[in-house]
Coordinates of C-alpha atoms and ligand atoms in Angstrom, one line a residue:
M53 CA 11.7 18.0 -11.8
S54 CA 8.6 17.0 -10.8
A55 CA 9.2 15.1 -7.6
L56 CA 6.5 13.3 -5.4
L57 CA 6.9 12.7 -1.5
I58 CA 5.0 10.4 -0.1
R59 CA 4.9 8.6 3.9
G60 CA 2.9 5.4 5.5
R61 CA 4.1 1.7 6.6
L62 CA 5.6 0.1 3.1
L63 CA 5.4 -3.6 2.2
S64 CA 7.7 -4.9 -0.5
F65 CA 8.5 -9.0 -1.7
K66 CA 11.9 -9.6 -2.5
R67 CA 11.6 -13.2 -3.5
A68 CA 8.5 -15.4 -3.5
P69 CA 7.9 -16.5 -0.2
L70 CA 8.2 -19.6 1.7
G71 CA 5.7 -19.9 3.9
R72 CA 3.4 -18.0 6.1
D73 CA 5.6 -16.3 7.8
D74 CA 8.7 -15.7 5.5
A75 CA 9.7 -12.7 6.8
A76 CA 12.5 -13.2 4.7
S77 CA 10.8 -12.3 1.4
Y78 CA 9.9 -8.4 1.9
T79 CA 10.7 -5.7 3.4
Y80 CA 8.6 -3.8 5.3
E81 CA 8.9 -0.3 6.5
A82 CA 6.6 0.4 9.8
D83 CA 7.5 4.8 9.3
G84 CA 8.4 5.1 5.9
A85 CA 8.1 6.6 2.8
V86 CA 8.7 6.7 -1.0
L87 CA 10.7 9.6 -3.2
M88 CA 9.5 9.2 -6.5
V89 CA 10.8 11.6 -9.5
D90 CA 9.8 12.4 -12.8
G91 CA 8.4 8.9 -13.3
T92 CA 10.5 6.4 -11.4
I93 CA 11.6 5.5 -7.3
R94 CA 14.0 7.6 -6.3
A95 CA 14.4 5.8 -2.8
S96 CA 12.8 3.8 -0.4
G97 CA 13.2 3.1 3.0
S98 CA 12.1 5.0 6.6
Y99 CA 10.8 8.2 6.4
G100 CA 13.8 9.7 8.5
E101 CA 16.1 8.3 5.4
V102 CA 14.0 9.5 2.1
K103 CA 13.3 12.8 3.5
D104 CA 17.1 13.8 4.2
E105 CA 17.2 12.8 0.7
A106 CA 14.7 14.6 -0.5
E107 CA 15.7 18.2 -1.7
D108 CA 14.2 20.9 0.5
G109 CA 10.4 21.7 -0.6
V110 CA 9.3 18.4 -2.4
P111 CA 6.1 18.0 -1.8
E112 CA 4.4 15.6 0.6
V113 CA 1.7 13.5 1.1
D114 CA 0.8 11.6 4.5
H115 CA -0.7 7.8 3.6
R116 CA -0.9 6.7 7.4
P117 CA -2.3 4.5 8.3
H118 CA -2.5 2.8 5.3
L119 CA -0.1 -0.3 3.5
I120 CA 2.2 1.3 0.5
M121 CA 2.7 -1.2 -2.3
P122 CA 4.1 -1.4 -6.0
G123 CA 1.1 -0.8 -8.9
F124 CA -1.1 -4.3 -9.2
I125 CA -0.2 -5.9 -12.3
D126 CA -3.1 -8.5 -14.0
T127 CA -1.4 -10.1 -16.8
H128 CA -4.8 -11.4 -18.2
L129 CA -7.8 -9.6 -19.5
H130 CA -9.7 -8.4 -22.6
F131 CA -10.2 -4.9 -22.9
P132 CA -13.2 -5.3 -25.9
Q133 CA -15.2 -7.5 -23.2
M134 CA -15.8 -4.3 -20.6
Q135 CA -19.8 -5.4 -21.5
V136 CA -19.7 -9.3 -21.8
V137 CA -18.5 -9.3 -18.0
G138 CA -20.9 -11.3 -16.1
S139 CA -22.8 -12.5 -19.1
Y140 CA -24.9 -16.1 -18.6
A141 CA -23.8 -19.0 -20.6
A142 CA -23.5 -22.7 -19.4
N143 CA -19.5 -23.0 -20.0
L144 CA -16.5 -21.5 -22.8
L145 CA -17.7 -22.1 -25.9
E146 CA -20.5 -20.5 -25.4
W147 CA -20.5 -17.7 -23.4
L148 CA -17.5 -17.7 -26.3
N149 CA -20.6 -17.3 -29.3
T150 CA -23.9 -15.6 -27.8
Y151 CA -22.0 -12.3 -26.0
T152 CA -18.2 -11.7 -27.0
F153 CA -18.4 -12.1 -30.4
I154 CA -20.7 -10.0 -30.7
E155 CA -19.8 -7.9 -28.6
E156 CA -15.8 -7.7 -30.1
Q157 CA -17.5 -6.5 -33.5
R158 CA -18.3 -3.7 -31.8
F159 CA -14.1 -2.1 -32.0
A160 CA -14.3 -1.8 -35.5
E161 CA -15.8 1.3 -34.7
A162 CA -12.6 3.8 -34.0
E163 CA -15.4 5.9 -31.3
H164 CA -17.3 3.0 -29.7
A165 CA -13.5 1.9 -28.9
A166 CA -11.6 5.0 -27.9
R167 CA -14.9 5.7 -25.8
I168 CA -14.6 2.3 -23.5
A169 CA -10.3 3.0 -23.5
V170 CA -11.2 5.7 -21.2
H171 CA -13.7 3.3 -19.4
F172 CA -11.0 0.6 -18.7
F173 CA -8.3 2.8 -17.4
D174 CA -10.2 4.2 -15.3
E175 CA -11.3 0.7 -13.7
M176 CA -7.4 -0.5 -14.2
L177 CA -6.8 2.4 -12.4
R178 CA -9.8 3.2 -9.2
H179 CA -8.5 -1.1 -8.4
G180 CA -5.1 0.0 -8.0
T181 CA -3.9 -2.0 -11.1
T182 CA -1.0 0.3 -12.9
T183 CA -0.5 -2.9 -15.7
A184 CA -2.3 -4.5 -17.3
V185 CA -1.6 -7.4 -20.1
A186 CA -4.8 -7.5 -22.7
Y187 CA -5.7 -9.2 -25.7
C188 CA -7.6 -6.1 -28.0
S189 CA -10.2 -7.2 -30.8
V190 CA -9.3 -8.7 -34.1
H191 CA -9.6 -4.7 -35.4
K192 CA -6.0 -2.2 -35.4
T193 CA -8.5 0.5 -34.1
S194 CA -9.2 -1.1 -31.2
A195 CA -5.8 -1.8 -30.3
D196 CA -5.1 2.0 -31.2
A197 CA -7.5 2.7 -29.2
F198 CA -5.9 0.9 -25.8
F199 CA -2.6 2.3 -26.8
A200 CA -3.5 5.4 -27.3
E201 CA -4.9 5.8 -23.7
S202 CA -2.4 4.5 -22.6
L203 CA -0.3 6.7 -23.6
K204 CA -2.2 9.8 -22.2
R205 CA -2.4 8.2 -19.2
N206 CA 1.3 7.0 -19.3
T207 CA 1.7 3.2 -18.1
R208 CA 2.8 0.7 -18.1
M209 CA 0.9 -1.5 -20.5
I210 CA 1.4 -4.7 -22.6
A211 CA -1.2 -5.6 -25.9
G212 CA -1.8 -6.8 -28.9
K213 CA -4.1 -7.2 -31.9
V214 CA -6.4 -10.4 -31.6
M215 CA -5.1 -12.7 -34.5
M216 CA -8.5 -15.1 -35.4
D217 CA -8.9 -15.9 -39.1
R218 CA -11.4 -19.0 -38.0
N219 CA -14.5 -20.3 -36.2
A220 CA -15.9 -16.6 -35.6
P221 CA -18.2 -14.4 -37.2
E222 CA -17.1 -13.1 -40.8
A223 CA -16.8 -10.0 -38.4
L224 CA -14.2 -11.1 -36.4
R225 CA -11.9 -13.0 -38.8
D226 CA -8.9 -11.2 -41.0
T227 CA -6.9 -13.6 -43.0
A228 CA -3.4 -15.0 -42.2
Q229 CA -1.6 -12.3 -43.9
K230 CA -3.6 -9.4 -42.5
G231 CA -3.3 -10.6 -38.9
Y232 CA 0.2 -11.2 -39.7
D233 CA 0.6 -7.1 -41.7
E234 CA -1.0 -5.6 -39.4
T235 CA 0.6 -7.2 -36.2
K236 CA 3.8 -5.3 -37.7
Q237 CA 1.8 -2.7 -38.0
V238 CA 0.7 -2.4 -34.4
I239 CA 4.2 -3.1 -33.2
A240 CA 5.8 0.2 -35.4
D241 CA 3.2 2.4 -34.3
W242 CA 3.3 1.8 -30.8
N243 CA 5.5 -0.9 -28.9
G244 CA 7.7 1.6 -26.8
K245 CA 6.3 4.2 -27.3
G246 CA 5.1 5.8 -24.4
R247 CA 5.6 2.9 -21.5
N248 CA 3.5 0.9 -24.2
H249 CA 4.5 -2.8 -25.0
V250 CA 3.1 -4.9 -28.2
A251 CA 2.9 -8.2 -27.9
I252 CA 1.7 -11.1 -30.6
T253 CA -1.8 -12.5 -30.1
P254 CA -3.5 -15.3 -32.1
R255 CA -6.5 -16.1 -29.8
F256 CA -6.0 -19.9 -29.6
A257 CA -5.1 -22.3 -31.8
I258 CA -8.8 -22.5 -32.1
T259 CA -9.6 -19.4 -33.8
S260 CA -6.4 -19.2 -36.1
T261 CA -5.6 -21.8 -39.3
P262 CA -2.8 -23.0 -39.6
E263 CA -1.3 -20.4 -41.1
Q264 CA -1.3 -18.4 -39.5
I265 CA -0.8 -19.6 -36.1
E266 CA 2.7 -20.3 -38.1
A267 CA 2.5 -16.3 -39.4
A268 CA 2.1 -15.8 -35.3
G269 CA 5.3 -18.0 -34.8
T270 CA 7.3 -16.0 -37.8
L271 CA 6.1 -13.2 -36.0
A272 CA 7.4 -14.3 -32.5
R273 CA 10.7 -15.2 -34.7
E274 CA 10.9 -11.5 -35.8
F275 CA 10.4 -10.3 -32.9
P276 CA 12.0 -12.3 -30.2
D277 CA 12.2 -9.8 -27.3
L278 CA 7.8 -9.2 -28.0
Y279 CA 5.6 -10.9 -25.9
V280 CA 3.4 -13.8 -27.2
Q281 CA 0.1 -14.9 -25.1
T282 CA -3.0 -17.6 -26.5
H283 CA -5.2 -19.3 -24.8
L284 CA -4.0 -22.9 -23.6
S285 CA -6.8 -25.2 -21.8
E286 CA -9.5 -24.2 -20.4
N287 CA -12.1 -25.8 -20.8
H288 CA -12.6 -29.8 -21.7
E289 CA -14.6 -29.2 -24.8
E290 CA -12.0 -26.0 -25.6
I291 CA -9.5 -29.4 -25.5
A292 CA -11.1 -32.3 -27.5
F293 CA -12.5 -29.5 -30.4
T294 CA -8.7 -27.9 -30.3
C295 CA -6.6 -31.5 -31.2
S296 CA -9.8 -32.4 -33.9
L297 CA -8.8 -29.2 -35.2
Y298 CA -5.0 -30.4 -35.3
P299 CA -4.5 -34.3 -35.3
E300 CA -0.9 -34.7 -35.7
A301 CA -0.3 -32.3 -32.6
K302 CA 0.3 -34.4 -29.1
D303 CA -1.5 -32.1 -27.7
Y304 CA -2.9 -29.0 -27.5
T305 CA 0.4 -27.5 -26.0
D306 CA 2.2 -29.5 -28.7
I307 CA 0.3 -26.9 -31.4
Y308 CA 1.8 -23.5 -30.0
A309 CA 5.0 -25.6 -29.7
R310 CA 5.3 -26.9 -33.3
Y311 CA 5.1 -23.4 -34.2
G312 CA 7.2 -21.4 -32.4
L313 CA 4.7 -19.9 -30.3
L314 CA 6.7 -21.1 -26.6
G315 CA 9.5 -18.7 -25.2
N316 CA 10.2 -17.3 -22.4
R317 CA 7.8 -14.4 -22.8
T318 CA 4.7 -16.3 -24.2
L319 CA 2.2 -15.7 -21.7
L320 CA -0.5 -19.0 -21.5
G321 CA -3.9 -17.9 -20.3
H322 CA -5.6 -20.8 -17.9
C323 CA -4.1 -24.2 -18.8
I324 CA -5.8 -26.1 -16.1
H325 CA -6.1 -29.1 -17.4
L326 CA -2.2 -29.5 -18.7
S327 CA -0.6 -33.0 -19.1
D328 CA 2.1 -33.8 -17.5
R329 CA 4.3 -33.9 -20.5
E330 CA 2.8 -30.6 -21.3
A331 CA 3.5 -29.4 -18.1
D332 CA 7.7 -29.9 -19.0
V333 CA 7.6 -28.6 -21.9
L334 CA 5.9 -24.8 -20.7
S335 CA 8.7 -25.6 -17.6
E336 CA 11.5 -26.0 -20.6
A337 CA 10.4 -22.7 -23.2
G338 CA 10.2 -20.3 -19.2
S339 CA 6.4 -19.8 -20.6
V340 CA 3.6 -19.3 -18.1
A341 CA 0.3 -20.2 -16.7
V342 CA -1.7 -17.4 -15.7
H343 CA -4.2 -18.3 -13.9
C344 CA -7.2 -16.6 -14.0
P345 CA -9.1 -17.5 -11.0
T346 CA -12.6 -15.6 -11.0
S347 CA -13.1 -16.8 -14.6
N348 CA -12.4 -20.5 -13.7
L349 CA -15.2 -20.6 -12.0
F350 CA -17.7 -17.6 -13.3
L351 CA -17.1 -19.9 -17.1
G352 CA -16.9 -23.7 -14.9
S353 CA -13.5 -24.5 -16.2
G354 CA -11.9 -26.1 -13.6
L355 CA -10.0 -26.1 -10.3
F356 CA -5.8 -24.0 -11.3
P357 CA -3.4 -27.5 -9.7
L358 CA -0.9 -24.5 -8.9
R359 CA 0.7 -26.5 -6.6
R360 CA 0.9 -29.4 -9.5
L361 CA 2.2 -26.4 -11.3
T362 CA 4.2 -24.6 -9.6
G363 CA 5.5 -27.6 -7.2
R364 CA 7.2 -30.5 -9.6
E365 CA 10.3 -30.7 -10.4
K366 CA 10.5 -29.3 -13.6
P367 CA 8.4 -26.0 -12.5
V368 CA 6.1 -24.0 -14.3
R369 CA 6.5 -20.7 -14.2
V370 CA 2.6 -18.6 -13.0
G371 CA 1.0 -15.5 -13.7
F372 CA -2.5 -14.1 -11.5
A373 CA -5.2 -12.6 -13.9
T374 CA -8.2 -11.0 -14.0
D375 CA -9.9 -12.4 -17.5
I376 CA -11.8 -9.2 -17.7
G377 CA -14.6 -10.2 -19.3
G378 CA -14.4 -14.5 -18.1
G379 CA -13.9 -12.8 -15.1
T380 CA -16.1 -11.3 -12.9
S381 CA -13.6 -8.3 -11.1
Y382 CA -11.6 -5.6 -12.5
S383 CA -9.9 -5.8 -8.3
M384 CA -6.6 -7.8 -8.1
L385 CA -7.6 -8.4 -4.4
R386 CA -11.0 -10.6 -5.2
T387 CA -9.0 -12.3 -7.7
L388 CA -6.6 -13.3 -5.2
D389 CA -9.6 -14.2 -2.9
E390 CA -11.1 -16.2 -5.3
A391 CA -7.6 -18.1 -5.8
Y392 CA -7.3 -18.6 -2.4
K393 CA -10.6 -20.4 -2.8
I394 CA -10.2 -23.1 -5.3
Q395 CA -7.3 -24.4 -3.6
Q396 CA -9.0 -25.0 -0.9
L397 CA -11.3 -27.1 -2.4
L398 CA -8.1 -28.8 -4.2
G399 CA -6.3 -29.5 -0.4
E400 CA -3.1 -26.4 -0.8
R401 CA -2.8 -23.5 0.9
L402 CA -2.2 -20.0 -0.5
N403 CA -1.1 -18.2 2.1
P404 CA -2.0 -14.1 2.1
L405 CA 2.0 -13.2 1.4
E406 CA 2.3 -15.1 -1.0
S407 CA -0.6 -14.4 -2.7
F408 CA 0.6 -10.1 -2.4
Y409 CA 3.8 -11.4 -3.4
F410 CA 1.7 -12.4 -7.1
A411 CA -0.4 -9.8 -7.9
T412 CA 2.9 -7.7 -7.2
R413 CA 6.4 -8.8 -7.7
G414 CA 5.2 -12.3 -8.9
N415 CA 3.3 -11.2 -11.8
A416 CA 6.0 -8.2 -12.6
E417 CA 8.8 -11.7 -12.9
A418 CA 6.2 -13.4 -15.4
L419 CA 6.2 -10.6 -17.3
S420 CA 10.3 -10.6 -17.1
L421 CA 9.9 -6.9 -15.4
A422 CA 10.8 -7.0 -12.1
D423 CA 14.1 -4.4 -12.6
R424 CA 10.9 -1.9 -14.0
I425 CA 8.0 -2.5 -12.2
G426 CA 6.3 -4.9 -9.6
T427 CA 8.7 -3.6 -6.1
L428 CA 9.5 -0.7 -4.4
E429 CA 13.4 -0.4 -5.3
P430 CA 15.2 2.8 -6.4
G431 CA 15.1 3.0 -10.2
S432 CA 12.1 1.8 -10.4
D433 CA 8.6 3.0 -11.9
A434 CA 6.6 5.1 -9.4
D435 CA 3.6 2.9 -10.0
V436 CA 2.8 2.7 -6.6
I437 CA -0.8 2.4 -5.3
V438 CA -1.8 3.3 -1.1
L439 CA -4.4 0.0 0.5
N440 CA -6.5 1.1 3.4
A441 CA -8.3 -2.4 5.0
S442 CA -10.8 -0.1 7.3
A443 CA -11.8 1.4 3.6
T444 CA -15.8 0.3 4.9
P445 CA -17.4 0.0 8.4
A446 CA -17.2 -4.3 7.6
M447 CA -13.0 -3.6 6.9
A448 CA -12.6 -1.1 9.6
L449 CA -14.8 -3.8 12.3
K450 CA -12.6 -7.2 11.5
M451 CA -9.4 -4.8 11.4
Q452 CA -10.1 -3.6 15.1
A453 CA -9.0 -7.9 15.6
V454 CA -5.4 -8.0 13.3
T455 CA -2.6 -8.0 15.0
T456 CA -0.1 -9.5 12.9
L457 CA 1.1 -7.7 8.3
S458 CA -0.2 -11.4 7.3
E459 CA -3.6 -10.4 9.2
E460 CA -4.2 -7.3 7.4
L461 CA -3.3 -8.5 4.4
F462 CA -5.7 -11.1 4.2
L463 CA -8.5 -9.0 5.7
L464 CA -7.5 -6.8 1.9
Q465 CA -7.8 -10.0 0.3
T466 CA -11.0 -11.9 1.4
L467 CA -13.4 -8.3 2.3
G468 CA -11.5 -5.3 0.1
D469 CA -12.4 -4.6 -3.9
D470 CA -11.5 -0.8 -5.4
R471 CA -13.0 0.7 -2.1
A472 CA -9.6 -0.1 -0.5
I473 CA -6.8 1.4 -3.2
A474 CA -6.9 5.0 -1.5
E475 CA -4.8 6.1 -4.0
T476 CA -3.0 4.9 -6.9
Y477 CA 0.0 7.0 -8.5
V478 CA 1.5 6.1 -12.3
A479 CA 4.4 7.6 -12.8
G480 CA 4.9 9.3 -9.8
E481 CA 1.3 11.3 -10.3
P482 CA -2.1 10.7 -8.4
A483 CA -3.8 9.2 -11.0
K484 CA -7.3 8.1 -8.7
S485 CA -8.1 10.9 -6.9
T486 CA -7.8 12.9 -9.8
L487 CA -10.2 10.4 -12.0
G488 CA -12.8 12.3 -13.8
K489 CA -10.9 16.0 -13.0
G490 CA -9.6 15.9 -16.4
A491 CA -5.9 16.1 -14.8
Ligands
GUN581 N1 -10.3 -18.1 -25.5 C1 -10.3 -17.5 -26.4 N2 -11.2 -15.9 -26.8 C2 -11.0 -16.5 -24.8 C3 -11.5 -15.3 -24.2 O1 -11.5 -14.2 -24.4 N3 -11.7 -15.7 -22.6 C4 -11.8 -17.0 -22.1 N4 -12.3 -17.2 -20.8 N5 -10.9 -18.0 -23.6 C5 -11.0 -17.6 -24.1
ZN582 ZN1 -8.5 -15.1 -22.3

């Protein structure tokens, strides 16, 4: 049996906060503890109570005065784009064609994919992200490398081999049949192995023929418990090109709807420029619009209308994500900061409680996994992070002026990055302080 008790201030959300002072939406324990046994949270609450539940001799780590939260969840990023981050382009399609579709070709090679996978997981854990939803490249080798590294790290990850069979260099194209067959093989090899989940991953309608989108729909019907991920409505030029390729569809969303790709496990990256009709369709399907703020700003794609999507009569479910390598930071803290600024530009508010809800429980709900991750509830996976709001001199100085939990969270998201993650626990084991130590 492996057991560890960690002590600190606890914060875990029960539901979406309704406002800046919605104290009923979370539990906060000023002197709290989490008891982690064999990869699962056995107990969480006040230090005294949790300590009583622990068997004699269970080791303790005292993280006071830091904040203990569930690990961050990133609902959209691209594993083969670590070396694409910060590529200078005017817009999405130029960025894809000039850099991304060149770089992803390197993932045909198993050795390269395995080397980048090590870096990928190091960065996730350094930044306090314990679950991510990833696109691999078109090559099965890239998915194999990703999942093998995830198995080694014992992380709960969701990923898929990208399906793409047109409008890309030949070395990045499969076919409708090959995309179907290889996705099935990835499912057979990796789904449910360790804590790995496979996502059916047609890249987007531009890079898939109707035959391939149909094959993805067939997979979604054959494996109804699997996630589906793709991109939707990111950039005006992309939308116009997409609609020209599928003239029979009512709009971009209708392409995916027609082929049975919209369900309540479907994650749609970006969703910036949706019509009301499209938002209705997503709402009825229970599909998730994934907001990628640093990417949307970097590529100049547009301002995600969070309130228009969540506040409507037929609300759309949303998740938050980095979208590495269109995105510019691995940090969910940096991501929350940019999400806040986008809402400012739209004349809307995004309060810090809501932001941290989205990065944890909210994203877990977007993945229909809130019973496993995203909270400190007993029975959940022991994927936990420790946040230090005084991690840098500038943060420590500002922290002197902080008097409330909301202000502390706001400071963390405004000035914080990987330096604010004091520790990351994966399945109850320290995974940040041990990076590079071969543990
Ligand atoms: N649309 C299709 N592929 C991609 C990608 O790799 N990144 C982004 N941001 N959008 C996409
Ligand atoms: Zn993306």
